Amino acid sequence: MNEVSVRPRETGVPAGWEAVIGLEVHVELSTASKMFCPCSTRFGAPPNSQVCPVCLGLPGVLPVPNRQAVELAVKAALALNCRVATYSKFDRKNYFYPDMPKNYQISQYDLPLAGDGYLEIPAGQGSKRVRIRRLHLEEDTGKSMHAADDIVTARYSLVDFNRAGIPLVEIVSEPDMSTPEEARLYLEKLKAIMQYCGVSDCRMEEGSLRCDINVSVRRPGQEAGTRTEIKNVNSFRGVERALAYEIARQVEVLESGGEVEQETRHWDEGAGRTHTLRTKEYAHDYRYFPDPDLPPLVLDPAWIEEIRRSLPELPDARRERYIREFGLPPYDAAVITASRALAEFFEETVRVYPQPKTVSNWVMGEVRRYLNESGLEPEEIPLQPAALAELLAMVERGAINMRVAKQVFTEMCQTGRLAPEIVREKGLEQVSDEALIERAVEEAIAANPAVVADYRKGREKALGFLVGQVMKATRGKANPQVVNRLLRDRLGLPGTEGV
């Protein structure tokens, strides 16, 4: 596997210890209706406006499986290299929480839909395989809203059942990860694969991708210690921070002579720590039994193969193609293909402006910077690929310089206007008139004699300051190559004063 190197960083694991990490990821499937009833799955509707007797579990109702949800779950399983079972069944997982109106959740227990899969994550100069233990279908619970910043201090809670019954797949990894960074890389890769397949939008801020973390620590060569579970972490940064905290906490407990308790904990993002929620349940606590209202799920092998043939090009394959077809460095290819939307934006731009490395630099630089600053997802890039291509062509033919191009790019994203219109209206065309630039050069030299002296003593960096003064005087429009040449001509070679 031709992988990008993982940048060196702290492992988040104290010296002399090892962490054993497994993740349980809940992925909301992109269906229009719920898992066992026709209620809408639309996000953001008024509380309790998308419910019916089936998803509220009222007496006398019968659930009917959603065929599209099953198809998406099979697609997810195949994309994760899982073995799909032609015979599985639904079970009742019994427990009482306020957000579970019928006191049980329809899930799959001993006969899940799929298992024995894997995915690869970057590791050093190569890759590491993380095994997928199982992938099963289930319905989501409702959503509790607490009258405080966290569940621990809340005086009361309200419940919205719109989410109850939305189809999920739960993807359970083996405990193959050993650092917080590996856990983040696994989650990022999983999200990318789900998005490539169209299985889920994976909007973590809307709860359509949530992660439970199982973690324990041990001395090298010893058996894994008692593990704790951290529930419902919904950001990559949160996963890394929660793991770093919990690993350090467990090590501190053990080094002080204590014992780690098997329990479920809550990650408090604001406080940067975990809290005890409850002692850990075991499988027998849930009193699983086959759901009497649902027949076994029997899949035709031909249908599974048909779904396999419909799988799109996945991130690893697309990354290799970018290296081979566009000549991109492995790092560029990995960054761009981490998001299907970003990759498609890149390809569409290259189709119009066939300079892959230039487009790659802009996508990894300005496009991602704007997305990060604006809080937008890659699929929400606020300009068309052709518009970026037009901007890059203006730079290439010298109509604007790079500094102006970045300024124009931001305005294009904010207003939706095209580059030529912005450049023309604001008079941002690049100035290459040497007589005009030479006047600004003379003024910069005259106003900064100490900097000029530094340059002539051989301090090359002083030239950068003078270039900046000329660019400032020309409102950033001067041709940088002309400015550099005129300054060097006027000042002579550094270190030649008095020669």
PDB file of N, CA and C in Angstrom, residues 5-57:
ATOM      1  N   SER A   5       3.224   9.163   4.819  1.00  0.00           N
ATOM      2  CA  SER A   5       3.791   8.968   6.146  1.00  0.00           C
ATOM      3  C   SER A   5       2.959   9.693   7.180  1.00  0.00           C
ATOM      4  N   VAL A   6       2.807   9.090   8.330  1.00  0.00           N
ATOM      5  CA  VAL A   6       2.160   9.770   9.448  1.00  0.00           C
ATOM      6  C   VAL A   6       3.180  10.717  10.050  1.00  0.00           C
ATOM      7  N   ARG A   7       2.796  11.958  10.202  1.00  0.00           N
ATOM      8  CA  ARG A   7       3.742  12.929  10.742  1.00  0.00           C
ATOM      9  C   ARG A   7       4.073  12.589  12.192  1.00  0.00           C
ATOM     10  N   PRO A   8       5.354  12.729  12.569  1.00  0.00           N
ATOM     11  CA  PRO A   8       5.745  12.429  13.947  1.00  0.00           C
ATOM     12  C   PRO A   8       4.973  13.302  14.922  1.00  0.00           C
ATOM     13  N   ARG A   9       4.493  12.740  16.015  1.00  0.00           N
ATOM     14  CA  ARG A   9       3.792  13.490  17.032  1.00  0.00           C
ATOM     15  C   ARG A   9       3.758  12.655  18.286  1.00  0.00           C
ATOM     16  N   GLU A  10       3.322  13.274  19.355  1.00  0.00           N
ATOM     17  CA  GLU A  10       3.218  12.540  20.602  1.00  0.00           C
ATOM     18  C   GLU A  10       2.205  11.419  20.453  1.00  0.00           C
ATOM     19  N   THR A  11       2.493  10.272  21.034  1.00  0.00           N
ATOM     20  CA  THR A  11       1.577   9.152  20.893  1.00  0.00           C
ATOM     21  C   THR A  11       0.380   9.273  21.822  1.00  0.00           C
ATOM     22  N   GLY A  12       0.501  10.055  22.884  1.00  0.00           N
ATOM     23  CA  GLY A  12      -0.591  10.142  23.839  1.00  0.00           C
ATOM     24  C   GLY A  12      -0.604   8.986  24.812  1.00  0.00           C
ATOM     25  N   VAL A  13       0.455   8.168  24.817  1.00  0.00           N
ATOM     26  CA  VAL A  13       0.550   7.029  25.726  1.00  0.00           C
ATOM     27  C   VAL A  13       1.811   7.203  26.578  1.00  0.00           C
ATOM     28  N   PRO A  14       1.698   7.219  27.938  1.00  0.00           N
ATOM     29  CA  PRO A  14       2.874   7.406  28.790  1.00  0.00           C
ATOM     30  C   PRO A  14       3.926   6.323  28.554  1.00  0.00           C
ATOM     31  N   ALA A  15       5.182   6.699  28.734  1.00  0.00           N
ATOM     32  CA  ALA A  15       6.289   5.763  28.534  1.00  0.00           C
ATOM     33  C   ALA A  15       6.130   4.559  29.467  1.00  0.00           C
ATOM     34  N   GLY A  16       6.457   3.388  28.941  1.00  0.00           N
ATOM     35  CA  GLY A  16       6.376   2.170  29.751  1.00  0.00           C
ATOM     36  C   GLY A  16       5.004   1.528  29.747  1.00  0.00           C
ATOM     37  N   TRP A  17       4.080   2.094  28.994  1.00  0.00           N
ATOM     38  CA  TRP A  17       2.724   1.563  28.940  1.00  0.00           C
ATOM     39  C   TRP A  17       2.285   1.392  27.491  1.00  0.00           C
ATOM     40  N   GLU A  18       1.292   0.536  27.295  1.00  0.00           N
ATOM     41  CA  GLU A  18       0.661   0.374  25.996  1.00  0.00           C
ATOM     42  C   GLU A  18      -0.842   0.574  26.158  1.00  0.00           C
ATOM     43  N   ALA A  19      -1.460   1.130  25.138  1.00  0.00           N
ATOM     44  CA  ALA A  19      -2.931   1.267  25.136  1.00  0.00           C
ATOM     45  C   ALA A  19      -3.528   0.248  24.170  1.00  0.00           C
ATOM     46  N   VAL A  20      -4.694  -0.252  24.527  1.00  0.00           N
ATOM     47  CA  VAL A  20      -5.431  -1.190  23.677  1.00  0.00           C
ATOM     48  C   VAL A  20      -6.782  -0.539  23.381  1.00  0.00           C
ATOM     49  N   ILE A  21      -7.010  -0.222  22.099  1.00  0.00           N
ATOM     50  CA  ILE A  21      -8.165   0.615  21.744  1.00  0.00           C
ATOM     51  C   ILE A  21      -9.028  -0.067  20.680  1.00  0.00           C
ATOM     52  N   GLY A  22     -10.312  -0.094  20.925  1.00  0.00           N
ATOM     53  CA  GLY A  22     -11.279  -0.543  19.913  1.00  0.00           C
ATOM     54  C   GLY A  22     -12.400   0.478  19.830  1.00  0.00           C
ATOM     55  N   LEU A  23     -12.987   0.624  18.662  1.00  0.00           N
ATOM     56  CA  LEU A  23     -14.054   1.608  18.477  1.00  0.00           C
ATOM     57  C   LEU A  23     -15.350   0.933  18.039  1.00  0.00           C
ATOM     58  N   GLU A  24     -16.452   1.440  18.557  1.00  0.00           N
ATOM     59  CA  GLU A  24     -17.790   1.046  18.089  1.00  0.00           C
ATOM     60  C   GLU A  24     -18.407   2.296  17.476  1.00  0.00           C
ATOM     61  N   VAL A  25     -18.619   2.233  16.173  1.00  0.00           N
ATOM     62  CA  VAL A  25     -19.070   3.428  15.464  1.00  0.00           C
ATOM     63  C   VAL A  25     -20.506   3.230  14.974  1.00  0.00           C
ATOM     64  N   HIS A  26     -21.354   4.182  15.307  1.00  0.00           N
ATOM     65  CA  HIS A  26     -22.732   4.166  14.824  1.00  0.00           C
ATOM     66  C   HIS A  26     -22.837   5.102  13.627  1.00  0.00           C
ATOM     67  N   VAL A  27     -23.287   4.566  12.507  1.00  0.00           N
ATOM     68  CA  VAL A  27     -23.420   5.342  11.281  1.00  0.00           C
ATOM     69  C   VAL A  27     -24.893   5.382  10.894  1.00  0.00           C
ATOM     70  N   GLU A  28     -25.438   6.588  10.788  1.00  0.00           N
ATOM     71  CA  GLU A  28     -26.841   6.746  10.382  1.00  0.00           C
ATOM     72  C   GLU A  28     -26.954   6.573   8.873  1.00  0.00           C
ATOM     73  N   LEU A  29     -27.831   5.687   8.438  1.00  0.00           N
ATOM     74  CA  LEU A  29     -27.965   5.397   7.007  1.00  0.00           C
ATOM     75  C   LEU A  29     -28.796   6.469   6.310  1.00  0.00           C
ATOM     76  N   SER A  30     -28.429   6.754   5.067  1.00  0.00           N
ATOM     77  CA  SER A  30     -29.085   7.838   4.316  1.00  0.00           C
ATOM     78  C   SER A  30     -30.386   7.357   3.676  1.00  0.00           C
ATOM     79  N   THR A  31     -31.366   7.110   4.488  1.00  0.00           N
ATOM     80  CA  THR A  31     -32.677   6.712   3.979  1.00  0.00           C
ATOM     81  C   THR A  31     -33.675   7.845   4.227  1.00  0.00           C
ATOM     82  N   ALA A  32     -34.722   7.862   3.439  1.00  0.00           N
ATOM     83  CA  ALA A  32     -35.745   8.894   3.616  1.00  0.00           C
ATOM     84  C   ALA A  32     -36.687   8.557   4.762  1.00  0.00           C
ATOM     85  N   SER A  33     -36.828   7.236   5.055  1.00  0.00           N
ATOM     86  CA  SER A  33     -37.744   6.823   6.120  1.00  0.00           C
ATOM     87  C   SER A  33     -37.012   5.967   7.141  1.00  0.00           C
ATOM     88  N   LYS A  34     -37.666   5.727   8.269  1.00  0.00           N
ATOM     89  CA  LYS A  34     -37.023   5.038   9.388  1.00  0.00           C
ATOM     90  C   LYS A  34     -36.872   3.539   9.130  1.00  0.00           C
ATOM     91  N   MET A  35     -36.225   2.860  10.071  1.00  0.00           N
ATOM     92  CA  MET A  35     -35.858   1.456   9.879  1.00  0.00           C
ATOM     93  C   MET A  35     -37.076   0.544   9.784  1.00  0.00           C
ATOM     94  N   PHE A  36     -38.114   0.823  10.567  1.00  0.00           N
ATOM     95  CA  PHE A  36     -39.251  -0.108  10.597  1.00  0.00           C
ATOM     96  C   PHE A  36     -40.597   0.570  10.395  1.00  0.00           C
ATOM     97  N   CYS A  37     -40.595   1.845   9.968  1.00  0.00           N
ATOM     98  CA  CYS A  37     -41.856   2.552   9.730  1.00  0.00           C
ATOM     99  C   CYS A  37     -41.630   3.638   8.697  1.00  0.00           C
ATOM    100  N   PRO A  38     -42.701   4.239   8.159  1.00  0.00           N
ATOM    101  CA  PRO A  38     -42.520   5.234   7.076  1.00  0.00           C
ATOM    102  C   PRO A  38     -42.218   6.645   7.571  1.00  0.00           C
ATOM    103  N   CYS A  39     -41.992   6.861   8.863  1.00  0.00           N
ATOM    104  CA  CYS A  39     -41.727   8.217   9.361  1.00  0.00           C
ATOM    105  C   CYS A  39     -40.469   8.798   8.710  1.00  0.00           C
ATOM    106  N   SER A  40     -40.502  10.108   8.505  1.00  0.00           N
ATOM    107  CA  SER A  40     -39.384  10.795   7.874  1.00  0.00           C
ATOM    108  C   SER A  40     -38.147  10.797   8.780  1.00  0.00           C
ATOM    109  N   THR A  41     -36.971  10.823   8.138  1.00  0.00           N
ATOM    110  CA  THR A  41     -35.710  10.923   8.882  1.00  0.00           C
ATOM    111  C   THR A  41     -35.111  12.322   8.763  1.00  0.00           C
ATOM    112  N   ARG A  42     -35.878  13.270   8.265  1.00  0.00           N
ATOM    113  CA  ARG A  42     -35.337  14.619   8.031  1.00  0.00           C
ATOM    114  C   ARG A  42     -34.786  15.222   9.321  1.00  0.00           C
ATOM    115  N   PHE A  43     -33.578  15.760   9.225  1.00  0.00           N
ATOM    116  CA  PHE A  43     -32.930  16.354  10.404  1.00  0.00           C
ATOM    117  C   PHE A  43     -33.456  17.774  10.619  1.00  0.00           C
ATOM    118  N   GLY A  44     -33.642  18.146  11.857  1.00  0.00           N
ATOM    119  CA  GLY A  44     -33.989  19.525  12.182  1.00  0.00           C
ATOM    120  C   GLY A  44     -35.475  19.815  12.261  1.00  0.00           C
ATOM    121  N   ALA A  45     -36.323  18.803  12.128  1.00  0.00           N
ATOM    122  CA  ALA A  45     -37.769  19.023  12.223  1.00  0.00           C
ATOM    123  C   ALA A  45     -38.147  19.358  13.671  1.00  0.00           C
ATOM    124  N   PRO A  46     -39.290  19.989  13.888  1.00  0.00           N
ATOM    125  CA  PRO A  46     -39.718  20.294  15.271  1.00  0.00           C
ATOM    126  C   PRO A  46     -39.765  19.016  16.112  1.00  0.00           C
ATOM    127  N   PRO A  47     -39.407  19.107  17.394  1.00  0.00           N
ATOM    128  CA  PRO A  47     -39.359  17.915  18.249  1.00  0.00           C
ATOM    129  C   PRO A  47     -40.661  17.123  18.222  1.00  0.00           C
ATOM    130  N   ASN A  48     -40.509  15.811  18.125  1.00  0.00           N
ATOM    131  CA  ASN A  48     -41.623  14.855  18.192  1.00  0.00           C
ATOM    132  C   ASN A  48     -42.677  15.069  17.096  1.00  0.00           C
ATOM    133  N   SER A  49     -42.237  15.614  15.948  1.00  0.00           N
ATOM    134  CA  SER A  49     -43.142  15.805  14.814  1.00  0.00           C
ATOM    135  C   SER A  49     -43.021  14.675  13.796  1.00  0.00           C
ATOM    136  N   GLN A  50     -42.009  13.802  13.931  1.00  0.00           N
ATOM    137  CA  GLN A  50     -41.799  12.714  12.983  1.00  0.00           C
ATOM    138  C   GLN A  50     -41.831  11.381  13.737  1.00  0.00           C
ATOM    139  N   VAL A  51     -42.986  11.093  14.308  1.00  0.00           N
ATOM    140  CA  VAL A  51     -43.144   9.873  15.097  1.00  0.00           C
ATOM    141  C   VAL A  51     -44.488   9.229  14.754  1.00  0.00           C
ATOM    142  N   CYS A  52     -44.583   7.935  15.034  1.00  0.00           N
ATOM    143  CA  CYS A  52     -45.827   7.200  14.793  1.00  0.00           C
ATOM    144  C   CYS A  52     -45.905   6.073  15.827  1.00  0.00           C
ATOM    145  N   PRO A  53     -47.010   5.337  15.876  1.00  0.00           N
ATOM    146  CA  PRO A  53     -47.108   4.253  16.872  1.00  0.00           C
ATOM    147  C   PRO A  53     -45.989   3.217  16.755  1.00  0.00           C
ATOM    148  N   VAL A  54     -45.443   2.999  15.521  1.00  0.00           N
ATOM    149  CA  VAL A  54     -44.398   1.973  15.375  1.00  0.00           C
ATOM    150  C   VAL A  54     -43.100   2.422  16.044  1.00  0.00           C
ATOM    151  N   CYS A  55     -42.626   3.622  15.706  1.00  0.00           N
ATOM    152  CA  CYS A  55     -41.330   4.037  16.274  1.00  0.00           C
ATOM    153  C   CYS A  55     -41.469   4.459  17.734  1.00  0.00           C
ATOM    154  N   LEU A  56     -42.702   4.663  18.193  1.00  0.00           N
ATOM    155  CA  LEU A  56     -42.893   4.911  19.628  1.00  0.00           C
ATOM    156  C   LEU A  56     -43.140   3.615  20.392  1.00  0.00           C
ATOM    157  N   GLY A  57     -43.258   2.508  19.657  1.00  0.00           N
ATOM    158  CA  GLY A  57     -43.406   1.203  20.306  1.00  0.00           C
ATOM    159  C   GLY A  57     -44.737   1.031  21.003  1.00  0.00           C
TER     160      GLY A  57
END
